C-alpha atoms as an extended CHARMM CRD file, in Angstrom:
* protein
*
       229  EXT
         1         1  MET       CA             38.8780000000       83.0280000000       43.3320000000  PROA      1               0.0000000000
         2         2  ASN       CA             40.0620000000       82.6050000000       47.0190000000  PROA      2               0.0000000000
         3         3  CYS       CA             39.3580000000       79.0300000000       47.8570000000  PROA      3               0.0000000000
         4         4  ARG       CA             37.8870000000       80.0600000000       51.2770000000  PROA      4               0.0000000000
         5         5  VAL       CA             34.6250000000       80.2290000000       49.5160000000  PROA      5               0.0000000000
         6         6  ALA       CA             31.4030000000       81.5150000000       51.4060000000  PROA      6               0.0000000000
         7         7  LEU       CA             27.9680000000       80.5560000000       49.7910000000  PROA      7               0.0000000000
         8         8  GLN       CA             24.8960000000       82.6560000000       50.2900000000  PROA      8               0.0000000000
         9         9  ILE       CA             21.4050000000       81.0400000000       50.0640000000  PROA      9               0.0000000000
        10        10  GLY       CA             18.2790000000       83.1990000000       49.9440000000  PROA      10              0.0000000000
        11        11  HSD       CA             17.8670000000       86.6860000000       51.0750000000  PROA      11              0.0000000000
        12        12  GLY       CA             17.3460000000       88.7330000000       54.3720000000  PROA      12              0.0000000000
        13        13  ASN       CA             18.3690000000       91.3170000000       56.7370000000  PROA      13              0.0000000000
        14        14  PHE       CA             20.7560000000       88.9580000000       58.3800000000  PROA      14              0.0000000000
        15        15  PRO       CA             24.2070000000       87.4500000000       56.7980000000  PROA      15              0.0000000000
        16        16  ARG       CA             23.4210000000       83.9240000000       55.4780000000  PROA      16              0.0000000000
        17        17  VAL       CA             26.8190000000       82.6250000000       55.0310000000  PROA      17              0.0000000000
        18        18  TYR       CA             28.9410000000       79.4070000000       55.2640000000  PROA      18              0.0000000000
        19        19  GLN       CA             32.1740000000       80.0470000000       56.7740000000  PROA      19              0.0000000000
        20        20  PRO       CA             34.7660000000       77.3570000000       56.0350000000  PROA      20              0.0000000000
        21        21  GLN       CA             35.9520000000       76.0350000000       59.5030000000  PROA      21              0.0000000000
        22        22  ASN       CA             39.0900000000       74.1740000000       58.7070000000  PROA      22              0.0000000000
        23        23  MET       CA             41.1120000000       76.4810000000       56.2740000000  PROA      23              0.0000000000
        24        24  PRO       CA             43.5370000000       78.9360000000       57.7380000000  PROA      24              0.0000000000
        25        25  TYR       CA             42.5490000000       82.6900000000       57.5920000000  PROA      25              0.0000000000
        26        26  THR       CA             44.5590000000       84.2740000000       54.7040000000  PROA      26              0.0000000000
        27        27  GLY       CA             42.7320000000       87.4870000000       53.7180000000  PROA      27              0.0000000000
        28        28  PRO       CA             41.8020000000       90.7490000000       55.2380000000  PROA      28              0.0000000000
        29        29  HSD       CA             38.0730000000       89.8530000000       55.9240000000  PROA      29              0.0000000000
        30        30  PRO       CA             36.5410000000       86.6670000000       57.7440000000  PROA      30              0.0000000000
        31        31  PHE       CA             34.7260000000       85.6470000000       54.4890000000  PROA      31              0.0000000000
        32        32  VAL       CA             34.5570000000       86.4100000000       50.9580000000  PROA      32              0.0000000000
        33        33  PRO       CA             31.6680000000       87.7000000000       48.9900000000  PROA      33              0.0000000000
        34        34  CYS       CA             28.7850000000       85.6070000000       48.8310000000  PROA      34              0.0000000000
        35        35  LEU       CA             27.5360000000       83.5220000000       45.8990000000  PROA      35              0.0000000000
        36        36  ASP       CA             23.9470000000       83.9320000000       45.5780000000  PROA      36              0.0000000000
        37        37  GLN       CA             22.9680000000       80.8710000000       44.1400000000  PROA      37              0.0000000000
        38        38  ILE       CA             21.1240000000       77.2930000000       44.8470000000  PROA      38              0.0000000000
        39        39  ILE       CA             23.6620000000       74.8210000000       46.3840000000  PROA      39              0.0000000000
        40        40  ASP       CA             23.8510000000       71.3520000000       44.6490000000  PROA      40              0.0000000000
        41        41  GLN       CA             22.7410000000       68.7910000000       47.4460000000  PROA      41              0.0000000000
        42        42  ARG       CA             25.8860000000       66.9310000000       46.8020000000  PROA      42              0.0000000000
        43        43  LEU       CA             28.1770000000       69.6840000000       47.6930000000  PROA      43              0.0000000000
        44        44  HSD       CA             29.7760000000       69.3990000000       51.1280000000  PROA      44              0.0000000000
        45        45  VAL       CA             29.8280000000       72.6710000000       53.2060000000  PROA      45              0.0000000000
        46        46  ASN       CA             32.7660000000       73.0450000000       55.4530000000  PROA      46              0.0000000000
        47        47  GLY       CA             31.3140000000       75.4340000000       58.0400000000  PROA      47              0.0000000000
        48        48  PHE       CA             28.0510000000       76.5170000000       60.0610000000  PROA      48              0.0000000000
        49        49  ALA       CA             24.7480000000       77.1900000000       58.1870000000  PROA      49              0.0000000000
        50        50  CYS       CA             22.9760000000       80.2320000000       59.0650000000  PROA      50              0.0000000000
        51        51  LYS       CA             19.5260000000       80.3470000000       60.4210000000  PROA      51              0.0000000000
        52        52  ASP       CA             16.4260000000       81.1580000000       58.5780000000  PROA      52              0.0000000000
        53        53  PRO       CA             16.2750000000       85.0220000000       58.9190000000  PROA      53              0.0000000000
        54        54  MET       CA             12.8210000000       84.7840000000       59.8380000000  PROA      54              0.0000000000
        55        55  ALA       CA             13.7730000000       82.4860000000       62.9500000000  PROA      55              0.0000000000
        56        56  VAL       CA             16.3800000000       84.5270000000       64.4450000000  PROA      56              0.0000000000
        57        57  ASN       CA             15.5240000000       86.0690000000       67.7460000000  PROA      57              0.0000000000
        58        58  ALA       CA             17.5450000000       87.6120000000       70.6460000000  PROA      58              0.0000000000
        59        59  ASP       CA             18.4900000000       84.2770000000       72.2550000000  PROA      59              0.0000000000
        60        60  ASP       CA             20.9650000000       83.4270000000       69.1780000000  PROA      60              0.0000000000
        61        61  PHE       CA             23.2180000000       86.5590000000       70.3020000000  PROA      61              0.0000000000
        62        62  PHE       CA             22.8080000000       85.6820000000       74.1890000000  PROA      62              0.0000000000
        63        63  LYS       CA             24.3450000000       83.3890000000       76.5020000000  PROA      63              0.0000000000
        64        64  ALA       CA             24.0800000000       83.0300000000       80.1990000000  PROA      64              0.0000000000
        65        65  ALA       CA             27.7730000000       82.0900000000       80.3080000000  PROA      65              0.0000000000
        66        66  ASN       CA             28.4850000000       82.6850000000       84.1820000000  PROA      66              0.0000000000
        67        67  LEU       CA             31.9800000000       84.5600000000       83.4350000000  PROA      67              0.0000000000
        68        68  ASP       CA             31.5400000000       86.1200000000       86.9250000000  PROA      68              0.0000000000
        69        69  LYS       CA             32.0260000000       82.8100000000       88.6110000000  PROA      69              0.0000000000
        70        70  PRO       CA             35.6410000000       81.3250000000       88.9530000000  PROA      70              0.0000000000
        71        71  MET       CA             36.2850000000       78.1050000000       87.0050000000  PROA      71              0.0000000000
        72        72  ASP       CA             37.8780000000       75.0710000000       88.3180000000  PROA      72              0.0000000000
        73        73  THR       CA             41.6610000000       74.8670000000       87.5740000000  PROA      73              0.0000000000
        74        74  MET       CA             42.9530000000       72.3930000000       90.0030000000  PROA      74              0.0000000000
        75        75  LYS       CA             41.9560000000       69.1950000000       88.1480000000  PROA      75              0.0000000000
        76        76  SER       CA             44.0970000000       70.8630000000       85.1170000000  PROA      76              0.0000000000
        77        77  LYS       CA             47.7040000000       69.6830000000       84.8520000000  PROA      77              0.0000000000
        78        78  VAL       CA             48.7990000000       72.8220000000       83.4940000000  PROA      78              0.0000000000
        79        79  GLY       CA             46.6360000000       74.9780000000       86.0750000000  PROA      79              0.0000000000
        80        80  SER       CA             44.3190000000       76.7020000000       83.7830000000  PROA      80              0.0000000000
        81        81  ASN       CA             40.5300000000       76.6990000000       82.3120000000  PROA      81              0.0000000000
        82        82  VAL       CA             39.6500000000       78.3500000000       78.9490000000  PROA      82              0.0000000000
        83        83  THR       CA             36.0000000000       79.1430000000       78.5730000000  PROA      83              0.0000000000
        84        84  LEU       CA             34.9420000000       79.7700000000       74.8730000000  PROA      84              0.0000000000
        85        85  ILE       CA             32.4390000000       81.9540000000       73.6900000000  PROA      85              0.0000000000
        86        86  ASN       CA             32.3170000000       81.3980000000       69.9010000000  PROA      86              0.0000000000
        87        87  VAL       CA             29.9690000000       80.0790000000       67.2480000000  PROA      87              0.0000000000
        88        88  MET       CA             30.3630000000       76.5130000000       68.7670000000  PROA      88              0.0000000000
        89        89  GLN       CA             28.0660000000       77.8860000000       71.8320000000  PROA      89              0.0000000000
        90        90  LEU       CA             25.9220000000       80.2590000000       70.2020000000  PROA      90              0.0000000000
        91        91  PRO       CA             24.8440000000       81.2880000000       66.3980000000  PROA      91              0.0000000000
        92        92  GLY       CA             25.0170000000       84.9690000000       66.8350000000  PROA      92              0.0000000000
        93        93  PRO       CA             28.8040000000       85.4850000000       66.0220000000  PROA      93              0.0000000000
        94        94  ASN       CA             28.6270000000       83.2330000000       62.7550000000  PROA      94              0.0000000000
        95        95  THR       CA             30.1790000000       85.2410000000       59.9070000000  PROA      95              0.0000000000
        96        96  LEU       CA             30.9860000000       88.2740000000       62.0970000000  PROA      96              0.0000000000
        97        97  GLY       CA             34.6590000000       87.3940000000       62.7160000000  PROA      97              0.0000000000
        98        98  ILE       CA             34.3940000000       87.6450000000       66.5120000000  PROA      98              0.0000000000
        99        99  SER       CA             34.4740000000       85.4570000000       69.7110000000  PROA      99              0.0000000000
       100       100  LEU       CA             35.5830000000       85.5790000000       73.3400000000  PROA      100             0.0000000000
       101       101  ALA       CA             37.5350000000       83.5390000000       75.8830000000  PROA      101             0.0000000000
       102       102  CYS       CA             37.6410000000       83.6690000000       79.3900000000  PROA      102             0.0000000000
       103       103  ILE       CA             41.0410000000       82.2180000000       81.0610000000  PROA      103             0.0000000000
       104       104  ASP       CA             41.3660000000       81.1070000000       84.8880000000  PROA      104             0.0000000000
       105       105  TYR       CA             44.7230000000       80.5120000000       86.1480000000  PROA      105             0.0000000000
       106       106  ALA       CA             45.4350000000       78.5470000000       89.2250000000  PROA      106             0.0000000000
       107       107  PRO       CA             48.6700000000       79.7270000000       91.2260000000  PROA      107             0.0000000000
       108       108  LEU       CA             51.5070000000       78.9840000000       89.1170000000  PROA      108             0.0000000000
       109       109  GLY       CA             49.2300000000       78.0060000000       86.3410000000  PROA      109             0.0000000000
       110       110  GLN       CA             49.6090000000       78.6160000000       82.6270000000  PROA      110             0.0000000000
       111       111  ASN       CA             47.9590000000       78.7130000000       79.4870000000  PROA      111             0.0000000000
       112       112  PRO       CA             50.5930000000       76.6910000000       77.7050000000  PROA      112             0.0000000000
       113       113  PRO       CA             52.3080000000       77.7600000000       74.2120000000  PROA      113             0.0000000000
       114       114  HSD       CA             49.8670000000       77.4910000000       71.5270000000  PROA      114             0.0000000000
       115       115  THR       CA             48.5520000000       79.1320000000       68.4460000000  PROA      115             0.0000000000
       116       116  ASN       CA             45.0580000000       80.4050000000       67.3090000000  PROA      116             0.0000000000
       117       117  PRO       CA             45.3440000000       79.5960000000       63.6130000000  PROA      117             0.0000000000
       118       118  ARG       CA             42.3920000000       81.7740000000       62.5520000000  PROA      118             0.0000000000
       119       119  ALA       CA             42.7540000000       85.0230000000       64.9330000000  PROA      119             0.0000000000
       120       120  THR       CA             44.4920000000       87.6620000000       66.3350000000  PROA      120             0.0000000000
       121       121  LYS       CA             43.8890000000       87.9410000000       70.2050000000  PROA      121             0.0000000000
       122       122  ILE       CA             43.6650000000       90.8100000000       72.4700000000  PROA      122             0.0000000000
       123       123  LEU       CA             43.9790000000       89.9540000000       76.1400000000  PROA      123             0.0000000000
       124       124  THR       CA             42.7960000000       92.0560000000       79.1700000000  PROA      124             0.0000000000
       125       125  MET       CA             44.0730000000       91.4550000000       82.6700000000  PROA      125             0.0000000000
       126       126  LEU       CA             41.0790000000       91.2230000000       85.1010000000  PROA      126             0.0000000000
       127       127  GLU       CA             42.6530000000       90.1980000000       88.2740000000  PROA      127             0.0000000000
       128       128  ARG       CA             46.3290000000       89.6880000000       89.6500000000  PROA      128             0.0000000000
       129       129  THR       CA             49.2990000000       89.2760000000       87.4510000000  PROA      129             0.0000000000
       130       130  LEU       CA             50.3660000000       87.4600000000       84.3920000000  PROA      130             0.0000000000
       131       131  TYR       CA             53.8660000000       86.8870000000       82.4470000000  PROA      131             0.0000000000
       132       132  VAL       CA             52.8170000000       86.7270000000       78.8840000000  PROA      132             0.0000000000
       133       133  GLY       CA             54.4230000000       86.7120000000       75.4400000000  PROA      133             0.0000000000
       134       134  PHE       CA             54.6680000000       85.4740000000       71.8190000000  PROA      134             0.0000000000
       135       135  VAL       CA             57.3260000000       84.2470000000       69.5040000000  PROA      135             0.0000000000
       136       136  THR       CA             57.8420000000       85.6650000000       65.9950000000  PROA      136             0.0000000000
       137       137  SER       CA             58.2120000000       83.5740000000       62.9950000000  PROA      137             0.0000000000
       138       138  ASN       CA             61.5540000000       82.0960000000       61.5070000000  PROA      138             0.0000000000
       139       139  PRO       CA             64.3560000000       82.9290000000       61.1800000000  PROA      139             0.0000000000
       140       140  ASP       CA             64.4470000000       85.2690000000       64.0270000000  PROA      140             0.0000000000
       141       141  ASN       CA             62.1700000000       83.5230000000       66.5330000000  PROA      141             0.0000000000
       142       142  LYS       CA             62.2290000000       86.5820000000       68.8290000000  PROA      142             0.0000000000
       143       143  LEU       CA             60.4150000000       86.7430000000       72.2160000000  PROA      143             0.0000000000
       144       144  PHE       CA             58.1900000000       89.6460000000       72.7930000000  PROA      144             0.0000000000
       145       145  ALA       CA             57.0670000000       89.3680000000       76.6130000000  PROA      145             0.0000000000
       146       146  LYS       CA             55.5270000000       91.4460000000       79.0290000000  PROA      146             0.0000000000
       147       147  VAL       CA             54.4300000000       91.2150000000       82.7670000000  PROA      147             0.0000000000
       148       148  LEU       CA             50.5620000000       92.3020000000       82.8110000000  PROA      148             0.0000000000
       149       149  ASN       CA             48.7810000000       93.7410000000       85.9600000000  PROA      149             0.0000000000
       150       150  LYS       CA             44.9880000000       94.3600000000       86.4510000000  PROA      150             0.0000000000
       151       151  GLY       CA             43.7370000000       96.6110000000       83.6630000000  PROA      151             0.0000000000
       152       152  ASP       CA             46.6100000000       95.8830000000       81.2170000000  PROA      152             0.0000000000
       153       153  VAL       CA             45.9830000000       94.6500000000       77.8740000000  PROA      153             0.0000000000
       154       154  PHE       CA             48.4990000000       92.6480000000       75.3700000000  PROA      154             0.0000000000
       155       155  VAL       CA             48.0210000000       91.7350000000       71.7390000000  PROA      155             0.0000000000
       156       156  PHE       CA             48.7780000000       88.3460000000       70.2370000000  PROA      156             0.0000000000
       157       157  PRO       CA             49.4830000000       88.5360000000       66.5030000000  PROA      157             0.0000000000
       158       158  HSD       CA             47.4600000000       86.0060000000       64.2600000000  PROA      158             0.0000000000
       159       159  GLY       CA             49.0670000000       82.5170000000       64.1520000000  PROA      159             0.0000000000
       160       160  LEU       CA             52.1090000000       82.8620000000       66.4100000000  PROA      160             0.0000000000
       161       161  ILE       CA             53.0090000000       80.8210000000       69.2580000000  PROA      161             0.0000000000
       162       162  HSD       CA             51.9930000000       82.3810000000       72.4270000000  PROA      162             0.0000000000
       163       163  PHE       CA             51.7050000000       81.7870000000       76.2580000000  PROA      163             0.0000000000
       164       164  GLN       CA             50.2550000000       83.0720000000       79.5830000000  PROA      164             0.0000000000
       165       165  PHE       CA             51.5950000000       82.2750000000       82.9400000000  PROA      165             0.0000000000
       166       166  ASN       CA             50.4640000000       83.1000000000       86.3310000000  PROA      166             0.0000000000
       167       167  PRO       CA             53.9650000000       83.8070000000       88.5480000000  PROA      167             0.0000000000
       168       168  ILE       CA             51.9090000000       83.9790000000       91.8570000000  PROA      168             0.0000000000
       169       169  TYR       CA             52.4570000000       81.0540000000       93.9430000000  PROA      169             0.0000000000
       170       170  ASP       CA             49.4250000000       81.5080000000       96.2080000000  PROA      170             0.0000000000
       171       171  LYS       CA             46.5870000000       83.4250000000       94.3170000000  PROA      171             0.0000000000
       172       172  PRO       CA             44.6430000000       82.7740000000       91.1150000000  PROA      172             0.0000000000
       173       173  ALA       CA             44.4720000000       84.9930000000       88.2460000000  PROA      173             0.0000000000
       174       174  VAL       CA             41.8270000000       85.7370000000       85.4690000000  PROA      174             0.0000000000
       175       175  ALA       CA             41.7750000000       87.3850000000       82.1020000000  PROA      175             0.0000000000
       176       176  ILE       CA             39.3350000000       87.7170000000       79.2870000000  PROA      176             0.0000000000
       177       177  ALA       CA             40.3930000000       87.5730000000       75.7360000000  PROA      177             0.0000000000
       178       178  ALA       CA             38.6750000000       88.7700000000       72.3820000000  PROA      178             0.0000000000
       179       179  LEU       CA             39.6020000000       87.1670000000       68.9640000000  PROA      179             0.0000000000
       180       180  SER       CA             39.1680000000       88.1150000000       65.4890000000  PROA      180             0.0000000000
       181       181  SER       CA             37.2920000000       84.9650000000       64.3420000000  PROA      181             0.0000000000
       182       182  GLN       CA             33.8230000000       83.3770000000       65.3580000000  PROA      182             0.0000000000
       183       183  ASN       CA             35.6830000000       79.9330000000       65.5650000000  PROA      183             0.0000000000
       184       184  PRO       CA             39.6370000000       80.7510000000       66.3310000000  PROA      184             0.0000000000
       185       185  ARG       CA             40.4370000000       77.4030000000       67.3480000000  PROA      185             0.0000000000
       186       186  ALA       CA             43.7120000000       76.4160000000       69.0600000000  PROA      186             0.0000000000
       187       187  ILE       CA             46.8540000000       74.2700000000       68.8870000000  PROA      187             0.0000000000
       188       188  THR       CA             48.5890000000       73.5580000000       71.9850000000  PROA      188             0.0000000000
       189       189  ILE       CA             52.2260000000       72.9250000000       70.9260000000  PROA      189             0.0000000000
       190       190  ALA       CA             53.0050000000       70.1250000000       73.3730000000  PROA      190             0.0000000000
       191       191  ASN       CA             49.9290000000       68.3420000000       72.5360000000  PROA      191             0.0000000000
       192       192  ALA       CA             50.1660000000       68.5810000000       68.8200000000  PROA      192             0.0000000000
       193       193  VAL       CA             53.7280000000       67.2170000000       68.9470000000  PROA      193             0.0000000000
       194       194  PHE       CA             53.6500000000       64.8300000000       71.6520000000  PROA      194             0.0000000000
       195       195  GLY       CA             50.0330000000       63.7640000000       72.3080000000  PROA      195             0.0000000000
       196       196  LEU       CA             49.0210000000       62.3710000000       68.8230000000  PROA      196             0.0000000000
       197       197  LYS       CA             47.5540000000       59.0500000000       68.6240000000  PROA      197             0.0000000000
       198       198  PRO       CA             49.1620000000       57.4830000000       66.5170000000  PROA      198             0.0000000000
       199       199  PRO       CA             52.2380000000       59.1110000000       67.5900000000  PROA      199             0.0000000000
       200       200  ILE       CA             54.9070000000       60.8940000000       65.4410000000  PROA      200             0.0000000000
       201       201  SER       CA             57.7660000000       58.7160000000       65.0400000000  PROA      201             0.0000000000
       202       202  ASP       CA             60.3340000000       59.2080000000       67.7950000000  PROA      202             0.0000000000
       203       203  ASP       CA             62.9170000000       58.9810000000       64.8490000000  PROA      203             0.0000000000
       204       204  VAL       CA             61.5940000000       62.3090000000       63.5660000000  PROA      204             0.0000000000
       205       205  LEU       CA             61.0000000000       64.0620000000       66.9340000000  PROA      205             0.0000000000
       206       206  ALA       CA             64.5240000000       62.9180000000       68.3360000000  PROA      206             0.0000000000
       207       207  LYS       CA             66.2480000000       64.4760000000       65.4360000000  PROA      207             0.0000000000
       208       208  ALA       CA             63.9390000000       67.6590000000       65.4380000000  PROA      208             0.0000000000
       209       209  PHE       CA             64.4360000000       68.3940000000       69.1140000000  PROA      209             0.0000000000
       210       210  GLN       CA             68.1340000000       66.9320000000       69.2960000000  PROA      210             0.0000000000
       211       211  VAL       CA             67.4520000000       64.6750000000       72.1370000000  PROA      211             0.0000000000
       212       212  GLN       CA             67.3940000000       60.9440000000       72.6820000000  PROA      212             0.0000000000
       213       213  LYS       CA             64.7090000000       58.6250000000       71.6610000000  PROA      213             0.0000000000
       214       214  GLY       CA             64.0360000000       57.7800000000       75.3990000000  PROA      214             0.0000000000
       215       215  THR       CA             63.2980000000       61.4080000000       76.0630000000  PROA      215             0.0000000000
       216       216  ILE       CA             60.7290000000       61.2700000000       73.3420000000  PROA      216             0.0000000000
       217       217  ASP       CA             59.2540000000       58.0940000000       74.3840000000  PROA      217             0.0000000000
       218       218  TRP       CA             58.7850000000       59.4230000000       77.7050000000  PROA      218             0.0000000000
       219       219  LEU       CA             57.0120000000       62.6490000000       76.6430000000  PROA      219             0.0000000000
       220       220  GLN       CA             54.7140000000       60.7530000000       74.2730000000  PROA      220             0.0000000000
       221       221  ALA       CA             53.7610000000       58.7220000000       77.3760000000  PROA      221             0.0000000000
       222       222  GLN       CA             52.2830000000       61.6820000000       79.4250000000  PROA      222             0.0000000000
       223       223  PHE       CA             48.7930000000       62.4930000000       79.3490000000  PROA      223             0.0000000000
       224       224  TRP       CA             48.4550000000       65.7060000000       77.2410000000  PROA      224             0.0000000000
       225       225  GLU       CA             45.1260000000       67.5150000000       78.3250000000  PROA      225             0.0000000000
       226       226  ASN       CA             42.9850000000       70.0190000000       76.5920000000  PROA      226             0.0000000000
       227       227  ASN       CA             42.2640000000       73.0680000000       78.8390000000  PROA      227             0.0000000000
       228       228  HSD       CA             39.5300000000       74.8290000000       76.6780000000  PROA      228             0.0000000000
       229       229  ASN       CA             36.0530000000       74.2480000000       77.3660000000  PROA      229             0.0000000000
């Protein structure tokens, strides 16, 4: 059986499933068939428990997210703000394999190279222009990149490193993304490599990046922020 086990308890018209949250998505569907059984109280459930179907209401599928209002990007060192709408913010998407992100970019701001380990992303350009791209896996590491204008869309395949950059020096940009997971998560490459506490050994990183240890020490001393909210 696939180790990404989903457990169903009870019955009703709404899915009542536990979705594992910390395992990478490896199959064609967000969750495997449910097991209708009594859960042992000692079992640790790695996911979000669904509500009692009798307690579900319209507010579980609604959020006054104010996505029409620009978000503050000037406090961000990378010049962007990612507003997430997923199962962490409202229960409605639980088990449905869908979420959303609205990204505001300052002039010359970027959503830095990162991966979404659980989801494919499709980005729609709402205002201005972005330079976007993704990199394929080893051994080719081929860059696929485009300049997007208002109304354009671009797909970032599941798990690949990708980025977005606003090349305009005096105007902000905004885009909206749909993702194929209710909780896609993100791994920002620079943060994950250089921002860890405790850090990865500079011996490891100096050899991996073919630079002097002093360069690694300087990078590790920087403040690596999270632009996801």
